[in-house]
mmCIF file of C-alpha atoms in Angstrom:
data_model
loop_
_atom_site.group_PDB
_atom_site.id
_atom_site.type_symbol
_atom_site.label_atom_id
_atom_site.label_comp_id
_atom_site.label_asym_id
_atom_site.label_seq_id
_atom_site.Cartn_x
_atom_site.Cartn_y
_atom_site.Cartn_z
ATOM 1 C CA MET L 1 -19.355 -7.889 -3.819
ATOM 2 C CA LEU L 2 -16.171 -9.055 -2.074
ATOM 3 C CA SER L 3 -14.462 -10.035 -5.320
ATOM 4 C CA SER L 4 -15.328 -6.650 -6.829
ATOM 5 C CA PHE L 5 -13.980 -4.878 -3.737
ATOM 6 C CA ILE L 6 -10.677 -6.782 -3.912
ATOM 7 C CA LYS L 7 -10.436 -6.307 -7.675
ATOM 8 C CA ASP L 8 -10.746 -2.534 -7.244
ATOM 9 C CA LEU L 9 -7.983 -2.505 -4.629
ATOM 10 C CA CYS L 10 -5.671 -4.634 -6.748
ATOM 11 C CA GLY L 11 -6.402 -2.478 -9.771
ATOM 12 C CA GLY L 12 -5.242 0.543 -7.807
ATOM 13 C CA GLY L 13 -1.824 -0.998 -7.240
ATOM 14 C CA ASP L 14 -2.303 -1.919 -3.588
ATOM 15 C CA THR L 15 -1.120 -5.101 -1.927
ATOM 16 C CA VAL L 16 -4.140 -7.066 -0.697
ATOM 17 C CA ILE L 17 -3.802 -9.897 1.803
ATOM 18 C CA LEU L 18 -6.447 -12.192 3.266
ATOM 19 C CA PHE L 19 -5.765 -13.606 6.714
ATOM 20 C CA GLY L 20 -7.619 -15.423 9.459
ATOM 21 C CA SER L 21 -10.124 -18.254 9.278
ATOM 22 C CA VAL L 22 -11.053 -17.437 5.675
ATOM 23 C CA ASN L 23 -7.797 -19.295 4.883
ATOM 24 C CA ARG L 24 -8.686 -22.182 7.241
ATOM 25 C CA PRO L 25 -11.907 -23.707 5.890
ATOM 26 C CA ARG L 26 -12.371 -26.099 8.804
ATOM 27 C CA ASP L 27 -12.322 -23.146 11.242
ATOM 28 C CA PHE L 28 -14.479 -20.806 9.141
ATOM 29 C CA SER L 29 -18.050 -20.308 10.390
ATOM 30 C CA ARG L 30 -20.545 -19.278 7.738
ATOM 31 C CA TYR L 31 -22.652 -17.856 10.575
ATOM 32 C CA LEU L 32 -20.080 -15.811 12.490
ATOM 33 C CA SER L 33 -16.726 -15.477 10.719
ATOM 34 C CA ASP L 34 -15.782 -12.244 9.040
ATOM 35 C CA ILE L 35 -13.202 -11.834 6.284
ATOM 36 C CA ASN L 36 -9.981 -10.183 7.402
ATOM 37 C CA VAL L 37 -8.305 -8.049 4.763
ATOM 38 C CA LEU L 38 -4.997 -6.204 5.051
ATOM 39 C CA VAL L 39 -4.325 -3.495 2.512
ATOM 40 C CA LEU L 40 -0.884 -1.983 1.939
ATOM 41 C CA GLY L 41 -1.291 1.103 -0.194
ATOM 42 C CA LYS L 42 -3.160 4.355 -0.656
ATOM 43 C CA SER L 43 -5.975 3.610 -3.068
ATOM 44 C CA ARG L 44 -9.248 5.221 -2.104
ATOM 45 C CA ILE L 45 -11.812 2.851 -0.598
ATOM 46 C CA SER L 46 -15.372 4.017 -1.133
ATOM 47 C CA LYS L 47 -17.366 1.168 0.404
ATOM 48 C CA VAL L 48 -16.553 -1.862 2.518
ATOM 49 C CA SER L 49 -18.820 -4.886 2.867
ATOM 50 C CA SER L 50 -20.174 -5.559 6.363
ATOM 51 C CA ILE L 51 -18.502 -8.993 6.346
ATOM 52 C CA VAL L 52 -15.052 -7.468 5.785
ATOM 53 C CA SER L 53 -12.760 -6.486 8.646
ATOM 54 C CA LEU L 54 -10.290 -4.118 7.002
ATOM 55 C CA ILE L 55 -6.848 -3.042 8.206
ATOM 56 C CA ARG L 56 -4.975 -0.463 6.200
ATOM 57 C CA THR L 57 -1.347 0.500 6.644
ATOM 58 C CA ASP L 58 1.903 0.739 4.671
ATOM 59 C CA ALA L 59 4.798 -1.673 4.330
ATOM 60 C CA ASP L 60 7.213 0.230 6.586
ATOM 61 C CA SER L 61 4.677 0.635 9.377
ATOM 62 C CA LEU L 62 3.734 -3.035 9.172
ATOM 63 C CA THR L 63 7.378 -4.099 9.334
ATOM 64 C CA ASN L 64 7.881 -1.987 12.462
ATOM 65 C CA ARG L 65 4.679 -3.294 14.076
ATOM 66 C CA CYS L 66 5.853 -6.864 13.625
ATOM 67 C CA TYR L 67 9.352 -6.158 14.883
ATOM 68 C CA TYR L 68 7.989 -4.627 18.086
ATOM 69 C CA GLY L 69 5.511 -7.441 18.686
ATOM 70 C CA ASP L 70 2.060 -6.607 17.302
ATOM 71 C CA PRO L 71 0.069 -9.882 17.605
ATOM 72 C CA LEU L 72 -1.511 -9.168 14.207
ATOM 73 C CA CYS L 73 1.736 -10.383 12.715
ATOM 74 C CA ILE L 74 1.215 -13.899 14.074
ATOM 75 C CA TRP L 75 -1.708 -14.217 11.660
ATOM 76 C CA LEU L 76 0.092 -12.491 8.793
ATOM 77 C CA ILE L 77 3.165 -14.698 9.041
ATOM 78 C CA LYS L 78 1.396 -18.003 9.691
ATOM 79 C CA ASP L 79 -2.009 -17.609 8.126
ATOM 80 C CA SER L 80 -2.116 -15.168 5.214
ATOM 81 C CA LYS L 81 -2.737 -15.343 1.493
ATOM 82 C CA VAL L 82 -1.485 -12.613 -0.833
ATOM 83 C CA ILE L 83 -4.134 -11.789 -3.436
ATOM 84 C CA CYS L 84 -2.104 -9.180 -5.283
ATOM 85 C CA GLY L 85 1.122 -7.290 -4.704
ATOM 86 C CA SER L 86 3.683 -8.603 -2.228
ATOM 87 C CA LEU L 87 3.984 -8.905 1.528
ATOM 88 C CA PRO L 88 7.247 -7.473 2.876
ATOM 89 C CA GLU L 89 9.561 -9.753 4.802
ATOM 90 C CA LEU L 90 8.299 -9.694 8.365
ATOM 91 C CA LYS L 91 10.211 -10.502 11.538
ATOM 92 C CA PHE L 92 7.980 -10.991 14.562
ATOM 93 C CA ASN L 93 9.316 -10.680 18.098
ATOM 94 C CA VAL L 94 7.366 -11.585 21.218
ATOM 95 C CA THR L 95 7.540 -8.529 23.474
ATOM 96 C CA THR L 96 5.672 -7.108 26.446
ATOM 97 C CA TRP L 97 3.492 -5.318 23.857
ATOM 98 C CA THR L 98 2.526 -8.726 22.465
ATOM 99 C CA ILE L 99 1.531 -10.105 25.850
ATOM 100 C CA ASP L 100 -0.262 -6.965 27.023
ATOM 101 C CA THR L 101 -2.186 -6.638 23.753
ATOM 102 C CA ILE L 102 -3.341 -10.252 23.755
ATOM 103 C CA ARG L 103 -4.441 -9.981 27.399
ATOM 104 C CA GLN L 104 -6.479 -6.858 26.660
ATOM 105 C CA LEU L 105 -8.049 -8.434 23.576
ATOM 106 C CA ILE L 106 -9.069 -11.411 25.722
ATOM 107 C CA LEU L 107 -10.634 -9.090 28.301
ATOM 108 C CA ASN L 108 -12.431 -7.105 25.595
ATOM 109 C CA HIS L 109 -13.973 -10.306 24.231
ATOM 110 C CA MET L 110 -15.033 -11.340 27.742
ATOM 111 C CA ALA L 111 -16.793 -7.993 28.228
ATOM 112 C CA LEU L 112 -18.608 -8.455 24.909
ATOM 113 C CA LEU L 113 -19.533 -12.017 25.871
ATOM 114 C CA TYR L 114 -21.276 -10.703 29.009
ATOM 115 C CA GLU L 115 -22.937 -7.761 27.232
ATOM 116 C CA ASN L 116 -24.367 -9.957 24.496
ATOM 117 C CA LEU L 117 -25.662 -12.479 27.028
ATOM 118 C CA LEU L 118 -27.523 -9.663 28.794
ATOM 119 C CA LEU L 119 -29.064 -8.656 25.469
ATOM 120 C CA GLY L 120 -29.944 -12.240 24.531
ATOM 121 C CA ASN L 121 -27.582 -12.248 21.540
ATOM 122 C CA LEU L 122 -26.403 -15.803 22.099
ATOM 123 C CA ALA L 123 -24.631 -16.164 18.755
ATOM 124 C CA TRP L 124 -22.431 -13.121 19.338
ATOM 125 C CA SER L 125 -21.858 -14.216 22.924
ATOM 126 C CA LEU L 126 -20.574 -17.494 21.534
ATOM 127 C CA ASN L 127 -18.362 -15.754 19.011
ATOM 128 C CA ASN L 128 -16.725 -13.617 21.686
ATOM 129 C CA ALA L 129 -16.357 -16.627 24.001
ATOM 130 C CA TYR L 130 -14.602 -18.494 21.207
ATOM 131 C CA HIS L 131 -12.210 -15.629 20.480
ATOM 132 C CA ALA L 132 -11.453 -15.161 24.191
ATOM 133 C CA VAL L 133 -10.609 -18.860 24.551
ATOM 134 C CA LYS L 134 -8.606 -19.033 21.326
ATOM 135 C CA LEU L 135 -6.555 -15.973 22.269
ATOM 136 C CA THR L 136 -6.007 -17.518 25.703
ATOM 137 C CA ALA L 137 -4.686 -20.657 24.019
ATOM 138 C CA ILE L 138 -2.366 -18.546 21.865
ATOM 139 C CA TYR L 139 -1.279 -16.687 25.018
ATOM 140 C CA ARG L 140 -0.362 -20.050 26.557
ATOM 141 C CA THR L 141 1.631 -21.131 23.476
ATOM 142 C CA ILE L 142 2.993 -17.747 22.433
ATOM 143 C CA ASP L 143 6.547 -18.987 21.754
ATOM 144 C CA GLU L 144 5.275 -21.391 19.055
ATOM 145 C CA PRO L 145 1.651 -20.525 18.304
ATOM 146 C CA VAL L 146 -0.464 -22.312 15.731
ATOM 147 C CA LEU L 147 -3.784 -20.981 14.458
ATOM 148 C CA ASP L 148 -5.685 -24.076 13.339
ATOM 149 C CA ASP L 149 -8.127 -24.793 16.182
ATOM 150 C CA LYS L 150 -7.554 -28.535 16.386
ATOM 151 C CA LEU L 151 -3.775 -28.226 16.150
ATOM 152 C CA LEU L 152 -3.799 -25.449 18.736
ATOM 153 C CA ALA L 153 -5.899 -27.544 21.114
ATOM 154 C CA GLY L 154 -3.393 -30.358 20.701
ATOM 155 C CA LYS L 155 -0.495 -28.117 21.770
ATOM 156 C CA LEU L 156 -2.087 -27.147 25.082
ATOM 157 C CA ASN L 157 -0.987 -28.825 28.273
ATOM 158 C CA ASN L 158 -4.375 -28.019 29.736
ATOM 159 C CA GLY L 159 -7.106 -30.555 29.096
ATOM 160 C CA ASP L 160 -9.969 -28.299 30.169
ATOM 161 C CA LEU L 161 -8.899 -25.352 28.012
ATOM 162 C CA SER L 162 -8.291 -27.646 25.040
ATOM 163 C CA THR L 163 -11.705 -29.292 25.446
ATOM 164 C CA LEU L 164 -13.394 -25.908 25.752
ATOM 165 C CA LEU L 165 -11.735 -24.557 22.606
ATOM 166 C CA LEU L 166 -12.905 -27.555 20.585
ATOM 167 C CA ARG L 167 -16.433 -27.324 21.989
ATOM 168 C CA LEU L 168 -16.741 -23.656 21.052
ATOM 169 C CA HIS L 169 -15.208 -24.398 17.648
ATOM 170 C CA ASN L 170 -17.914 -26.998 16.989
ATOM 171 C CA LEU L 171 -20.719 -24.746 18.240
ATOM 172 C CA ARG L 172 -19.634 -21.936 15.881
ATOM 173 C CA LEU L 173 -19.854 -24.300 12.922
ATOM 174 C CA SER L 174 -23.152 -25.998 13.697
ATOM 175 C CA ASN L 175 -25.234 -24.423 16.473
ATOM 176 C CA PRO L 176 -24.066 -20.861 17.117
ATOM 177 C CA VAL L 177 -25.459 -20.241 20.591
ATOM 178 C CA ILE L 178 -23.944 -20.461 24.066
ATOM 179 C CA ASN L 179 -25.552 -21.187 27.423
ATOM 180 C CA ASP L 180 -24.684 -19.792 30.842
ATOM 181 C CA GLU L 181 -22.917 -22.987 31.885
ATOM 182 C CA ASP L 182 -20.485 -22.838 28.966
ATOM 183 C CA ALA L 183 -19.992 -19.107 29.480
ATOM 184 C CA ASP L 184 -19.079 -19.754 33.125
ATOM 185 C CA LYS L 185 -16.548 -22.376 32.012
ATOM 186 C CA VAL L 186 -15.027 -19.784 29.680
ATOM 187 C CA ALA L 187 -14.739 -17.253 32.514
ATOM 188 C CA GLU L 188 -13.186 -19.862 34.799
ATOM 189 C CA GLU L 189 -10.595 -21.172 32.322
ATOM 190 C CA VAL L 190 -9.679 -17.810 30.832
ATOM 191 C CA GLY L 191 -9.470 -16.133 34.229
ATOM 192 C CA ALA L 192 -7.278 -18.886 35.658
ATOM 193 C CA THR L 193 -4.895 -18.730 32.699
ATOM 194 C CA ILE L 194 -4.397 -14.960 32.586
ATOM 195 C CA GLY L 195 -4.692 -14.439 36.345
ATOM 196 C CA VAL L 196 -7.808 -12.256 36.396
ATOM 197 C CA ARG L 197 -10.910 -12.889 38.496
ATOM 198 C CA LEU L 198 -13.689 -13.022 35.914
ATOM 199 C CA PRO L 199 -17.275 -13.080 37.215
ATOM 200 C CA SER L 200 -19.889 -15.738 36.587
ATOM 201 C CA VAL L 201 -22.789 -14.927 34.312
ATOM 202 C CA GLY L 202 -25.077 -15.001 37.344
ATOM 203 C CA ASP L 203 -23.015 -12.329 39.083
ATOM 204 C CA VAL L 204 -23.132 -10.117 35.994
ATOM 205 C CA ARG L 205 -26.887 -10.544 35.657
ATOM 206 C CA GLU L 206 -27.361 -9.666 39.327
ATOM 207 C CA LYS L 207 -25.351 -6.452 39.009
ATOM 208 C CA ALA L 208 -27.121 -5.487 35.770
ATOM 209 C CA VAL L 209 -30.642 -6.388 36.892
ATOM 210 C CA GLY L 210 -33.198 -4.105 35.279
ATOM 211 C CA ASN L 211 -30.661 -2.745 32.797
ATOM 212 C CA PRO L 212 -29.940 -5.168 29.921
ATOM 213 C CA TYR L 213 -28.040 -2.389 28.122
ATOM 214 C CA ALA L 214 -25.463 -2.067 30.890
ATOM 215 C CA SER L 215 -21.892 -1.639 29.686
ATOM 216 C CA ILE L 216 -19.277 -4.144 30.844
ATOM 217 C CA GLN L 217 -15.599 -3.291 31.098
ATOM 218 C CA CYS L 218 -12.906 -5.818 31.996
ATOM 219 C CA ASP L 219 -9.291 -5.142 32.934
ATOM 220 C CA ASN L 220 -6.504 -6.769 34.913
ATOM 221 C CA TYR L 221 -8.461 -6.323 38.144
ATOM 222 C CA GLY L 222 -11.724 -7.905 36.984
ATOM 223 C CA CYS L 223 -14.940 -6.629 35.411
ATOM 224 C CA LEU L 224 -17.186 -3.633 36.042
ATOM 225 C CA VAL L 225 -20.869 -3.272 35.263
ATOM 226 C CA LEU L 226 -21.478 0.354 34.280
ATOM 227 C CA ARG L 227 -25.126 1.348 34.556
ATOM 228 C CA SER L 228 -26.327 4.601 33.062
ATOM 229 C CA ASN L 229 -28.085 5.648 36.290
ATOM 230 C CA GLU L 230 -24.895 5.543 38.367
ATOM 231 C CA GLU L 231 -22.233 8.135 38.962
ATOM 232 C CA PRO L 232 -18.635 7.173 38.082
ATOM 233 C CA TRP L 233 -17.706 6.740 41.746
ATOM 234 C CA ASP L 234 -20.447 4.132 42.174
ATOM 235 C CA TYR L 235 -18.694 1.585 39.987
ATOM 236 C CA TYR L 236 -17.428 -1.544 41.727
ATOM 237 C CA TYR L 237 -15.689 -4.660 40.475
ATOM 238 C CA ILE L 238 -17.993 -7.656 40.413
#
Protein backbone atom coordinates (compact mmCIF):
# COMPACT_ATOMS: atom_id res chain seq x y z
CA MET A 1 0.00 0.00 0.00
CA LEU A 2 2.80 2.44 0.88
CA SER A 3 4.71 1.79 -2.34
CA SER A 4 1.53 2.33 -4.36
CA PHE A 5 0.84 5.57 -2.49
CA ILE A 6 4.35 6.89 -3.18
CA LYS A 7 4.23 5.73 -6.80
CA ASP A 8 1.02 7.71 -7.35
CA LEU A 9 2.59 10.85 -5.88
CA CYS A 10 5.74 10.50 -7.95
CA GLY A 11 3.67 9.84 -11.05
CA GLY A 12 1.90 13.14 -10.48
CA GLY A 13 5.17 15.05 -10.64
CA ASP A 14 5.51 15.75 -6.92
CA THR A 15 8.71 15.61 -4.92
CA VAL A 16 8.42 12.87 -2.29
CA ILE A 17 10.81 12.66 0.65
CA LEU A 18 11.00 10.12 3.46
CA PHE A 19 12.44 11.32 6.76
CA GLY A 20 12.68 10.15 10.34
CA SER A 21 13.44 6.72 11.76
CA VAL A 22 12.33 4.96 8.57
CA ASN A 23 15.80 6.01 7.32
CA ARG A 24 17.50 4.81 10.55
CA PRO A 25 16.81 1.06 10.78
CA ARG A 26 18.35 0.68 14.23
CA ASP A 27 15.95 3.33 15.60
CA PHE A 28 12.85 2.12 13.75
CA SER A 29 10.26 0.30 15.89
CA ARG A 30 8.02 -2.09 14.00
CA TYR A 31 5.53 -1.66 16.85
CA LEU A 32 5.39 2.12 17.20
CA SER A 33 7.20 4.00 14.42
CA ASP A 34 5.24 5.71 11.70
CA ILE A 35 6.55 6.65 8.26
CA ASN A 36 7.14 10.36 7.78
CA VAL A 37 6.53 11.61 4.27
CA LEU A 38 7.05 15.14 2.95
CA VAL A 39 5.37 16.01 -0.31
CA LEU A 40 6.25 19.09 -2.35
CA GLY A 41 3.61 19.55 -5.01
CA LYS A 42 -0.10 19.73 -5.73
CA SER A 43 -1.13 16.26 -6.80
CA ARG A 44 -4.41 15.14 -5.32
CA ILE A 45 -4.11 12.63 -2.48
CA SER A 46 -7.17 10.43 -2.14
CA LYS A 47 -6.15 8.10 0.68
CA VAL A 48 -3.31 7.96 3.17
CA SER A 49 -2.27 4.83 5.05
CA SER A 50 -2.66 4.96 8.84
CA ILE A 51 1.09 4.33 9.24
CA VAL A 52 1.97 7.43 7.20
CA SER A 53 2.48 10.84 8.78
CA LEU A 54 2.13 13.22 5.84
CA ILE A 55 3.31 16.82 5.53
CA ARG A 56 2.45 18.72 2.40
CA THR A 57 3.85 22.08 1.37
CA ASP A 58 5.68 23.74 -1.53
CA ALA A 59 9.36 24.42 -2.10
CA ASP A 60 9.23 28.16 -1.36
CA SER A 61 7.29 27.71 1.87
CA LEU A 62 9.66 24.96 3.00
CA THR A 63 12.70 27.12 2.27
CA ASN A 64 11.22 29.94 4.36
CA ARG A 65 10.29 27.59 7.21
CA CYS A 66 13.86 26.34 7.42
CA TYR A 67 15.36 29.81 7.23
CA TYR A 68 13.22 30.99 10.15
CA GLY A 69 13.96 27.92 12.27
CA ASP A 70 11.25 25.26 11.89
CA PRO A 71 12.66 22.18 13.71
CA LEU A 72 11.24 19.97 10.95
CA CYS A 73 14.21 21.06 8.89
CA ILE A 74 16.66 19.37 11.26
CA TRP A 75 15.22 16.04 10.10
CA LEU A 76 15.01 17.07 6.45
CA ILE A 77 18.62 18.24 6.30
CA LYS A 78 20.17 15.45 8.37
CA ASP A 79 17.85 12.51 7.94
CA SER A 80 15.92 12.51 4.66
CA LYS A 81 15.80 10.39 1.54
CA VAL A 82 14.45 11.78 -1.73
CA ILE A 83 12.27 9.19 -3.46
CA CYS A 84 11.47 11.29 -6.51
CA GLY A 85 11.89 14.90 -7.55
CA SER A 86 14.41 17.12 -5.76
CA LEU A 87 14.72 18.76 -2.37
CA PRO A 88 15.50 22.49 -2.60
CA GLU A 89 18.66 23.77 -0.97
CA LEU A 90 17.74 24.38 2.65
CA LYS A 91 19.45 26.69 5.13
CA PHE A 92 18.40 26.08 8.72
CA ASN A 93 18.85 28.72 11.41
CA VAL A 94 18.30 28.13 15.11
CA THR A 95 15.90 30.85 16.25
CA THR A 96 13.56 31.50 19.15
CA TRP A 97 10.89 29.77 17.01
CA THR A 98 13.07 26.65 17.01
CA ILE A 99 13.47 26.62 20.77
CA ASP A 100 9.85 27.49 21.54
CA THR A 101 8.53 24.87 19.11
CA ILE A 102 10.71 22.09 20.48
CA ARG A 103 9.72 22.98 24.06
CA GLN A 104 6.03 22.85 23.18
CA LEU A 105 6.43 19.55 21.33
CA ILE A 106 8.12 18.12 24.42
CA LEU A 107 5.25 19.31 26.62
CA ASN A 108 2.67 17.92 24.20
CA HIS A 109 4.33 14.50 24.34
CA MET A 110 4.41 14.66 28.15
CA ALA A 111 0.67 15.37 28.23
CA LEU A 112 0.04 12.39 25.93
CA LEU A 113 2.30 10.22 28.09
CA TYR A 114 0.10 10.97 31.13
CA GLU A 115 -3.19 10.59 29.24
CA ASN A 116 -2.22 7.21 27.82
CA LEU A 117 -1.06 5.98 31.23
CA LEU A 118 -4.48 6.88 32.65
CA LEU A 119 -6.12 4.89 29.85
CA GLY A 120 -3.76 1.92 30.28
CA ASN A 121 -2.24 2.38 26.82
CA LEU A 122 1.29 1.57 27.93
CA ALA A 123 2.74 1.26 24.43
CA TRP A 124 1.62 4.74 23.41
CA SER A 125 2.74 6.09 26.77
CA LEU A 126 6.17 4.68 26.01
CA ASN A 127 6.19 6.16 22.53
CA ASN A 128 5.39 9.64 23.84
CA ALA A 129 7.94 9.27 26.65
CA TYR A 130 10.57 8.37 24.07
CA HIS A 131 9.75 11.35 21.85
CA ALA A 132 9.72 13.72 24.84
CA VAL A 133 13.17 12.51 25.92
CA LYS A 134 14.61 12.51 22.40
CA LEU A 135 13.38 16.05 21.75
CA THR A 136 14.84 17.07 25.11
CA ALA A 137 18.19 15.64 24.03
CA ILE A 138 17.97 17.56 20.75
CA TYR A 139 17.05 20.68 22.74
CA ARG A 140 20.24 20.20 24.77
CA THR A 141 22.39 19.77 21.64
CA ILE A 142 20.54 22.14 19.32
CA ASP A 143 23.70 23.79 17.91
CA GLU A 144 24.93 20.43 16.54
CA PRO A 145 22.07 17.93 16.78
CA VAL A 146 22.30 14.33 15.63
CA LEU A 147 19.28 12.08 15.17
CA ASP A 148 20.63 8.56 15.63
CA ASP A 149 19.65 7.60 19.19
CA LYS A 150 22.97 6.10 20.22
CA LEU A 151 25.01 8.92 18.71
CA LEU A 152 22.70 11.49 20.29
CA ALA A 153 23.04 9.84 23.70
CA GLY A 154 26.80 9.98 23.30
CA LYS A 155 26.73 13.75 22.71
CA LEU A 156 24.90 14.51 25.96
CA ASN A 157 26.80 15.77 28.96
CA ASN A 158 24.08 14.34 31.15
CA GLY A 159 24.47 10.72 32.15
CA ASP A 160 20.91 10.29 33.42
CA LEU A 161 19.27 11.74 30.30
CA SER A 162 21.56 9.69 28.05
CA THR A 163 20.80 6.49 29.97
CA LEU A 164 17.08 7.20 29.85
CA LEU A 165 17.09 7.81 26.10
CA LEU A 166 18.84 4.49 25.47
CA ARG A 167 16.49 2.63 27.81
CA LEU A 168 13.40 3.98 26.05
CA HIS A 169 15.02 3.26 22.68
CA ASN A 170 15.48 -0.39 23.67
CA LEU A 171 11.96 -0.70 25.08
CA ARG A 172 10.44 0.60 21.82
CA LEU A 173 12.28 -2.08 19.86
CA SER A 174 11.63 -5.08 22.10
CA ASN A 175 9.03 -4.58 24.84
CA PRO A 176 6.88 -1.54 24.06
CA VAL A 177 5.44 -0.76 27.49
CA ILE A 178 6.42 1.70 30.21
CA ASN A 179 5.93 1.56 33.97
CA ASP A 180 5.24 4.39 36.40
CA GLU A 181 8.82 4.41 37.66
CA ASP A 182 10.26 5.03 34.19
CA ALA A 183 7.56 7.61 33.47
CA ASP A 184 8.52 9.47 36.65
CA LYS A 185 12.17 9.44 35.56
CA VAL A 186 11.09 10.95 32.24
CA ALA A 187 9.16 13.72 34.01
CA GLU A 188 12.11 14.42 36.31
CA GLU A 189 14.79 14.56 33.59
CA VAL A 190 12.71 16.40 31.02
CA GLY A 191 11.39 18.89 33.56
CA ALA A 192 14.87 19.62 34.92
CA THR A 193 16.27 20.20 31.43
CA ILE A 194 13.56 22.53 30.12
CA GLY A 195 12.86 24.19 33.48
CA VAL A 196 9.24 23.10 33.92
CA ARG A 197 7.81 21.39 36.99
CA LEU A 198 6.32 18.19 35.58
CA PRO A 199 4.16 16.09 37.93
CA SER A 200 4.73 12.49 38.94
CA VAL A 201 2.40 9.85 37.58
CA GLY A 202 0.99 9.42 41.09
CA ASP A 203 0.05 13.09 41.26
CA VAL A 204 -1.69 12.89 37.89
CA ARG A 205 -3.60 9.77 38.90
CA GLU A 206 -4.70 11.45 42.14
CA LYS A 207 -6.04 14.51 40.31
CA ALA A 208 -7.78 12.36 37.68
CA VAL A 209 -9.22 9.78 40.08
CA GLY A 210 -12.53 8.46 38.81
CA ASN A 211 -12.01 9.99 35.37
CA PRO A 212 -9.56 8.00 33.20
CA TYR A 213 -10.58 10.12 30.19
CA ALA A 214 -9.36 13.34 31.78
CA SER A 215 -7.52 15.67 29.43
CA ILE A 216 -3.98 16.73 30.33
CA GLN A 217 -2.45 19.98 29.14
CA CYS A 218 1.16 20.97 29.79
CA ASP A 219 2.78 24.37 29.29
CA ASN A 220 5.69 26.37 30.64
CA TYR A 221 4.06 26.55 34.07
CA GLY A 222 3.39 22.83 34.50
CA CYS A 223 0.48 20.50 33.76
CA LEU A 224 -3.28 20.73 34.22
CA VAL A 225 -5.76 17.90 34.60
CA LEU A 226 -8.99 18.99 32.90
CA ARG A 227 -11.99 16.97 34.05
CA SER A 228 -15.27 17.21 32.18
CA ASN A 229 -17.26 17.85 35.38
CA GLU A 230 -15.31 21.00 36.27
CA GLU A 231 -15.79 24.59 35.23
CA PRO A 232 -12.83 26.33 33.55
CA TRP A 233 -12.03 28.32 36.68
CA ASP A 234 -11.62 25.10 38.67
CA TYR A 235 -8.47 24.09 36.84
CA TYR A 236 -5.26 24.08 38.87
CA TYR A 237 -1.69 23.15 38.04
CA ILE A 238 -0.69 19.83 39.56
